[in-house]
Amino acid sequence: MITGDGAYIKKLNRSLILRKIIEKKSISRADLSKITGLNKATISVQVADLLKENLILETPQEQSFVGRRPIMLSINENAGYFLGIDLDYQKVQFLITNLNGQPVHYKTVTFHTDDYNETASILTTHIRQYMEQYADCQYGLISATIGVHGTVRNDESIQFVPAYQWQEKQLKDDLEKELSLHISIYNNANLSAYAERVYNYHQSNHLLSIMLSSGIGVGYMVNGQLQTGYHGFAGEMGHMIIQQDGELCNCGNRGCWEMYSSEKSLFKRLTTNLQVETLSYQTLKTFIQEGNPIVTSLIEQYMVDLSTGLNNLINLYNPETLVLTNEVLAMYPNAIEKIENNLTSTVSHYGTLELSSFGSKSCAIGGCALGIQHFLEIPEIALTLQKEFPKSTIEQDQSLLIV
């Protein structure tokens, strides 16, 4: 039994009511009372406060029969906005969602620097632009959550980013000195795992999300909670060694999993063997559709190496749901089935192996969802993507070219 003073109980009731309004999308006061177990007086007081704060809206229910139409409650999705950022190597994805978790803007910015201060300046410039763009709504741009492809401590300080070779950086503090906005820093794979749980696998209590991008990161959730480890470094499975004396990794070891199964490593092998300088996703998709033997052979081997690491993860965690985030696997025929055929150990058990429907956007939308949860002060949240992501714009940041 939960006990506490009146203010604490009121906060718990508010949290419960908000959760149910989000889950149901539209619900009457009477139905809120039924599913929460709160009496009608409590519901009325809480709803009045939420309406006053402009966090929810009330509208008459549409119905064809004669009689009084019940007043329905829903989240005021335009009351505030959230920014999710995926800070990858020389590329940043910016995603904006409304208060209902629906994406309203998506942009990718590329740049050509490894310098920390220059990269932080790029982030500051774009975040400030979004703050100005959404300044006119009730709460404006409420927060920005950044996913970093490296080790992030539980206090949100960056310990190491292998691709940039950054060590001991205080990105949160540096950005907040320039911006009057709440900034959060997380490992990118943790945000991806959070996105999968919140949007796609609400009932999966043991979920592993494997990000296969410039490196490999793993986020895992137990009973709906992110598990980050003692320091915050849990999930750095890309640096699990799968080949003794293998290829040299940026982390200093040899034979790390991400040297064989990250998307970056695959593209490196593809461009070398195809004897081309660059390779786009669209060109690769064409090669796959045409059955190019070099491409087919390399991707098939890529999936074998990927399966080696997955087998280790399955034995470690016995997950209910494994979600792979990778653009190449999404375009390769029967990729999940082929990977599953490589997972043949009699002691390796898992529930289902899935391919993320979010693709490379999972980190950014996970950041937005976490921002919503923190803003509304609810212990967990279940969202549903009701529309497609906005069409991406891709631009090159020009600030570094200005002398």
XYZ file of C-alpha atoms in Angstrom:
403
model
C 0.000 0.000 0.000
C 1.362 3.432 -0.988
C 1.204 6.052 1.742
C 2.330 9.666 1.847
C 1.241 13.218 2.391
C -1.516 14.869 0.375
C 0.823 16.501 -2.130
C 2.537 13.191 -2.898
C -0.765 11.353 -3.387
C -2.005 14.164 -5.618
C 1.139 13.840 -7.740
C 0.618 10.091 -8.080
C -3.006 10.616 -9.135
C -2.002 13.244 -11.678
C 0.608 10.905 -13.137
C -1.908 8.062 -13.418
C -4.507 10.274 -15.108
C -2.015 11.629 -17.647
C -0.793 8.123 -18.475
C -4.308 6.927 -19.189
C -5.201 9.956 -21.302
C -2.078 9.358 -23.395
C -2.775 5.638 -23.750
C -6.444 6.043 -24.666
C -5.851 9.177 -26.792
C -9.390 10.326 -26.000
C -11.350 9.440 -22.878
C -14.248 10.753 -20.792
C -14.080 11.651 -17.111
C -16.395 8.755 -16.287
C -14.175 6.233 -18.064
C -11.093 7.723 -16.421
C -12.670 7.109 -13.067
C -13.440 3.478 -13.993
C -9.987 2.519 -15.252
C -7.994 4.389 -12.610
C -10.172 3.574 -9.624
C -10.172 7.237 -8.597
C -13.440 8.803 -7.527
C -15.169 11.392 -9.691
C -14.325 14.261 -7.371
C -10.601 13.502 -7.610
C -10.856 13.210 -11.382
C -12.644 16.562 -11.596
C -10.042 18.382 -9.510
C -7.119 16.899 -11.441
C -8.698 17.539 -14.830
C -9.423 21.142 -13.874
C -5.735 21.643 -13.023
C -4.555 20.031 -16.276
C -6.961 22.152 -18.303
C -5.722 25.266 -16.544
C -2.141 24.308 -17.375
C -3.214 23.800 -21.005
C -1.836 20.249 -21.004
C -5.120 18.647 -22.029
C -8.126 19.602 -24.141
C -11.802 18.744 -23.844
C -14.045 18.221 -26.861
C -17.541 16.753 -27.322
C -17.526 13.174 -28.569
C -18.819 12.654 -32.083
C -21.856 10.382 -32.151
C -24.830 9.742 -34.376
C -27.481 8.923 -31.757
C -29.657 11.425 -29.909
C -28.621 12.468 -26.411
C -26.020 14.359 -24.507
C -22.556 13.898 -25.928
C -19.854 13.101 -23.352
C -16.925 15.502 -23.071
C -13.716 13.771 -24.118
C -10.264 14.547 -22.757
C -7.093 14.376 -24.814
C -3.518 15.633 -24.670
C -3.011 19.147 -26.022
C -0.363 18.026 -28.457
C 0.531 21.561 -29.543
C 1.230 22.819 -26.025
C 4.939 22.064 -26.312
C 7.577 20.356 -28.405
C 10.568 18.092 -27.825
C 13.852 17.772 -29.675
C 15.622 14.441 -30.076
C 19.161 14.482 -31.478
C 21.292 11.623 -32.771
C 24.916 12.808 -32.722
C 26.708 10.404 -35.022
C 30.102 10.781 -36.693
C 30.042 14.021 -38.722
C 26.267 13.714 -39.000
C 23.453 14.872 -36.736
C 19.777 13.972 -36.933
C 17.276 16.448 -35.486
C 13.740 15.245 -34.794
C 10.902 17.281 -33.288
C 7.768 15.709 -31.792
C 4.733 17.303 -30.225
C 3.510 16.556 -26.701
C 1.667 13.486 -28.013
C 4.882 11.960 -29.339
C 4.058 12.546 -33.013
C 6.957 13.674 -35.253
C 6.475 17.074 -36.870
C 9.967 17.816 -38.227
C 13.031 15.809 -39.235
C 16.375 16.999 -40.568
C 19.861 15.580 -41.063
C 22.895 17.854 -40.978
C 26.332 16.761 -42.161
C 29.629 18.472 -41.388
C 33.348 17.838 -41.712
C 35.115 18.197 -38.405
C 36.252 16.017 -35.511
C 36.767 19.011 -33.250
C 34.602 18.947 -30.135
C 34.152 22.712 -29.817
C 33.171 23.097 -33.457
C 30.668 20.244 -33.183
C 29.194 21.733 -30.002
C 28.858 25.058 -31.841
C 26.920 23.365 -34.647
C 24.547 21.798 -32.111
C 24.081 25.123 -30.338
C 23.235 26.929 -33.567
C 20.580 24.444 -34.646
C 19.035 24.022 -31.194
C 18.722 27.790 -30.876
C 16.940 27.920 -34.225
C 14.404 25.362 -33.004
C 13.898 27.291 -29.771
C 13.007 30.365 -31.819
C 10.797 28.391 -34.208
C 8.603 26.968 -31.420
C 8.721 29.925 -29.040
C 5.114 30.998 -29.663
C 3.356 27.923 -28.228
C 2.445 27.544 -24.543
C 5.607 25.762 -23.387
C 7.822 26.289 -26.423
C 10.637 23.854 -27.053
C 10.687 22.071 -23.711
C 13.875 20.035 -23.863
C 16.562 18.530 -26.089
C 17.784 14.970 -25.550
C 21.005 13.984 -27.309
C 22.098 10.448 -28.113
C 25.884 10.024 -28.234
C 27.622 7.094 -29.926
C 29.923 6.420 -27.008
C 30.111 5.895 -23.265
C 28.022 8.284 -21.172
C 28.108 8.296 -17.382
C 24.997 8.229 -15.247
C 25.622 11.922 -14.491
C 25.348 12.559 -18.285
C 29.027 13.430 -18.769
C 30.718 11.869 -21.801
C 33.538 9.480 -20.999
C 34.611 8.436 -24.519
C 33.375 8.677 -28.114
C 35.516 6.315 -30.234
C 34.670 7.743 -33.675
C 35.694 11.265 -32.628
C 38.306 10.164 -30.086
C 36.690 12.548 -27.564
C 37.425 11.902 -23.924
C 35.932 13.456 -20.783
C 33.567 15.995 -22.353
C 30.827 17.952 -20.566
C 28.492 18.468 -23.525
C 25.416 18.993 -21.341
C 27.058 21.788 -19.355
C 28.626 23.379 -22.421
C 25.306 23.559 -24.266
C 23.312 24.755 -21.266
C 25.782 27.634 -20.820
C 24.741 28.868 -24.266
C 21.066 27.876 -24.263
C 18.238 28.467 -21.806
C 16.972 24.943 -22.364
C 17.095 21.671 -20.458
C 19.612 19.355 -22.179
C 19.965 15.631 -21.514
C 22.753 13.353 -22.740
C 22.346 9.583 -23.177
C 23.990 6.757 -25.020
C 22.293 6.436 -28.430
C 21.495 2.731 -28.044
C 19.718 3.378 -24.738
C 17.460 5.930 -26.406
C 16.765 3.472 -29.233
C 15.771 0.762 -26.770
C 13.515 3.245 -25.010
C 11.846 4.174 -28.309
C 11.136 0.544 -29.167
C 9.579 -0.149 -25.769
C 7.509 3.065 -25.676
C 6.177 2.948 -29.245
C 6.293 -0.638 -30.473
C 6.674 -3.226 -27.706
C 4.700 -1.903 -24.734
C 4.395 -5.319 -23.113
C 7.973 -6.507 -23.665
C 9.635 -6.457 -20.257
C 13.020 -7.779 -21.398
C 13.978 -5.897 -24.552
C 17.339 -5.591 -26.286
C 17.857 -2.967 -28.991
C 20.974 -3.365 -31.147
C 22.072 -0.269 -33.070
C 24.179 -1.133 -36.112
C 25.386 2.220 -37.443
C 28.835 3.863 -37.316
C 29.480 1.501 -34.429
C 27.405 -0.989 -32.445
C 25.546 -0.124 -29.289
C 23.086 -2.149 -27.261
C 20.355 -0.754 -25.075
C 18.385 -3.051 -22.809
C 15.307 -2.622 -20.702
C 14.113 -4.740 -17.807
C 10.572 -4.258 -16.493
C 10.284 -1.112 -18.580
C 13.423 0.486 -17.119
C 16.691 1.250 -18.899
C 19.653 -0.632 -17.437
C 22.806 1.477 -17.634
C 25.147 -0.278 -15.244
C 27.237 0.995 -12.327
C 28.888 3.883 -14.185
C 26.419 4.140 -17.054
C 28.546 2.206 -19.552
C 26.447 -0.955 -19.882
C 25.624 -1.979 -23.442
C 28.951 -1.293 -25.150
C 28.693 -4.646 -26.900
C 30.276 -3.305 -30.064
C 33.586 -3.760 -28.274
C 32.962 -7.401 -27.454
C 35.791 -9.313 -29.148
C 34.634 -11.902 -31.664
C 37.973 -12.495 -33.440
C 41.248 -12.868 -31.592
C 43.973 -10.698 -33.174
C 41.372 -9.295 -35.588
C 41.101 -5.796 -37.051
C 42.305 -2.892 -34.925
C 39.449 -0.914 -33.374
C 39.427 2.742 -32.286
C 38.942 1.572 -28.699
C 42.463 0.047 -28.727
C 41.480 -3.637 -28.900
C 41.502 -5.954 -31.896
C 38.638 -8.020 -33.256
C 35.761 -5.970 -31.817
C 32.275 -6.908 -33.028
C 31.690 -3.492 -34.586
C 34.705 -3.961 -36.871
C 32.681 -6.703 -38.580
C 29.019 -5.956 -38.006
C 28.563 -2.188 -37.848
C 27.063 -0.544 -40.914
C 30.237 1.506 -41.270
C 32.394 -1.635 -41.496
C 30.057 -3.153 -44.083
C 30.159 -0.063 -46.287
C 33.955 -0.004 -46.021
C 34.146 -3.563 -47.361
C 31.558 -2.859 -50.046
C 33.299 0.236 -51.422
C 36.684 -1.534 -51.389
C 35.461 -4.652 -53.188
C 33.232 -2.749 -55.622
C 36.134 -0.353 -56.257
C 34.031 2.770 -55.739
C 34.757 5.803 -53.565
C 31.239 6.213 -52.173
C 28.103 4.124 -52.056
C 24.590 5.417 -51.397
C 21.745 3.428 -49.881
C 19.812 3.684 -53.133
C 22.714 2.340 -55.198
C 23.217 -0.482 -52.706
C 19.510 -1.295 -52.878
C 19.787 -1.551 -56.664
C 22.786 -3.895 -56.360
C 20.822 -6.063 -53.932
C 17.784 -6.200 -56.223
C 20.017 -7.126 -59.172
C 21.707 -9.872 -57.168
C 25.212 -8.426 -57.502
C 27.464 -11.343 -56.423
C 30.007 -9.175 -54.580
C 27.311 -7.377 -52.612
C 25.422 -10.585 -51.867
C 28.547 -12.377 -50.642
C 29.619 -9.524 -48.364
C 26.174 -9.052 -46.811
C 25.789 -12.788 -46.241
C 29.134 -12.838 -44.380
C 28.094 -9.686 -42.537
C 25.037 -11.522 -41.215
C 27.167 -14.461 -40.077
C 29.418 -12.113 -38.064
C 26.336 -10.320 -36.763
C 24.866 -13.623 -35.618
C 28.033 -14.429 -33.655
C 27.571 -11.348 -31.523
C 23.812 -11.863 -31.204
C 24.366 -15.388 -29.932
C 26.551 -13.982 -27.160
C 23.907 -11.402 -26.216
C 21.151 -14.007 -26.152
C 23.176 -16.193 -23.795
C 23.899 -13.221 -21.545
C 20.413 -11.749 -21.308
C 17.804 -14.313 -22.425
C 15.738 -11.463 -23.962
C 12.058 -11.467 -24.731
C 12.497 -9.160 -27.742
C 15.593 -8.348 -29.808
C 15.275 -5.368 -32.145
C 17.884 -4.729 -34.844
C 18.250 -1.211 -36.207
C 20.007 -1.228 -39.561
C 19.157 0.272 -42.951
C 20.883 -2.448 -44.992
C 19.084 -5.350 -43.313
C 15.806 -3.545 -43.986
C 16.426 -3.724 -47.735
C 17.916 -7.229 -47.878
C 15.417 -10.062 -48.624
C 14.645 -12.429 -45.724
C 17.396 -10.888 -43.557
C 15.767 -11.765 -40.223
C 15.081 -15.338 -41.319
C 18.710 -15.772 -42.449
C 20.030 -14.434 -39.146
C 17.687 -16.671 -37.165
C 18.981 -19.671 -39.112
C 22.447 -18.872 -37.728
C 21.197 -18.894 -34.118
C 21.114 -22.648 -33.689
C 22.558 -23.211 -30.199
C 20.377 -25.407 -27.996
C 21.192 -23.238 -24.970
C 20.431 -19.859 -26.602
C 16.841 -18.831 -25.970
C 14.966 -15.656 -26.855
C 11.442 -14.574 -27.699
C 11.389 -12.802 -31.048
C 13.922 -11.174 -33.360
C 12.605 -8.018 -35.013
C 13.765 -5.330 -37.418
C 13.148 -1.794 -36.201
C 10.454 0.105 -38.069
C 12.178 3.339 -37.026
C 15.475 2.625 -38.725
C 18.080 5.301 -38.061
C 15.460 7.553 -36.433
C 15.057 5.354 -33.345
C 17.596 7.221 -31.224
C 16.114 10.651 -31.963
C 12.484 9.669 -31.380
C 13.523 7.852 -28.210
C 15.031 11.122 -27.021
C 11.773 12.936 -27.669
C 9.747 10.279 -25.834
C 12.031 10.438 -22.816
C 11.662 14.219 -22.803
C 7.867 13.846 -22.750
C 7.986 11.373 -19.863
C 10.215 13.641 -17.784
C 8.157 16.752 -18.544
C 4.882 15.103 -17.565
C 6.554 13.423 -14.565
C 5.128 9.984 -15.197
C 6.999 6.757 -14.389
C 6.396 5.176 -17.785
C 4.690 6.067 -21.017
C 3.109 4.209 -23.941
C 2.861 6.068 -27.243
C 1.638 5.093 -30.694
C 3.036 6.495 -33.924
C -0.069 7.725 -35.713
C 1.545 9.168 -38.824
C 4.670 8.763 -40.909
C 7.864 10.637 -40.203
C 8.151 13.942 -42.055
C 10.263 13.765 -45.168
C 13.886 14.304 -44.246
C 15.845 17.290 -45.416
C 19.601 16.869 -45.661
C 21.878 19.861 -45.427
C 25.555 20.477 -44.950
C 26.424 22.809 -42.129
C 28.216 25.795 -43.620
C 29.336 27.501 -40.422
C 32.768 25.871 -40.499
C 33.352 27.198 -44.013
C 33.003 30.825 -42.926
C 36.365 32.508 -42.396
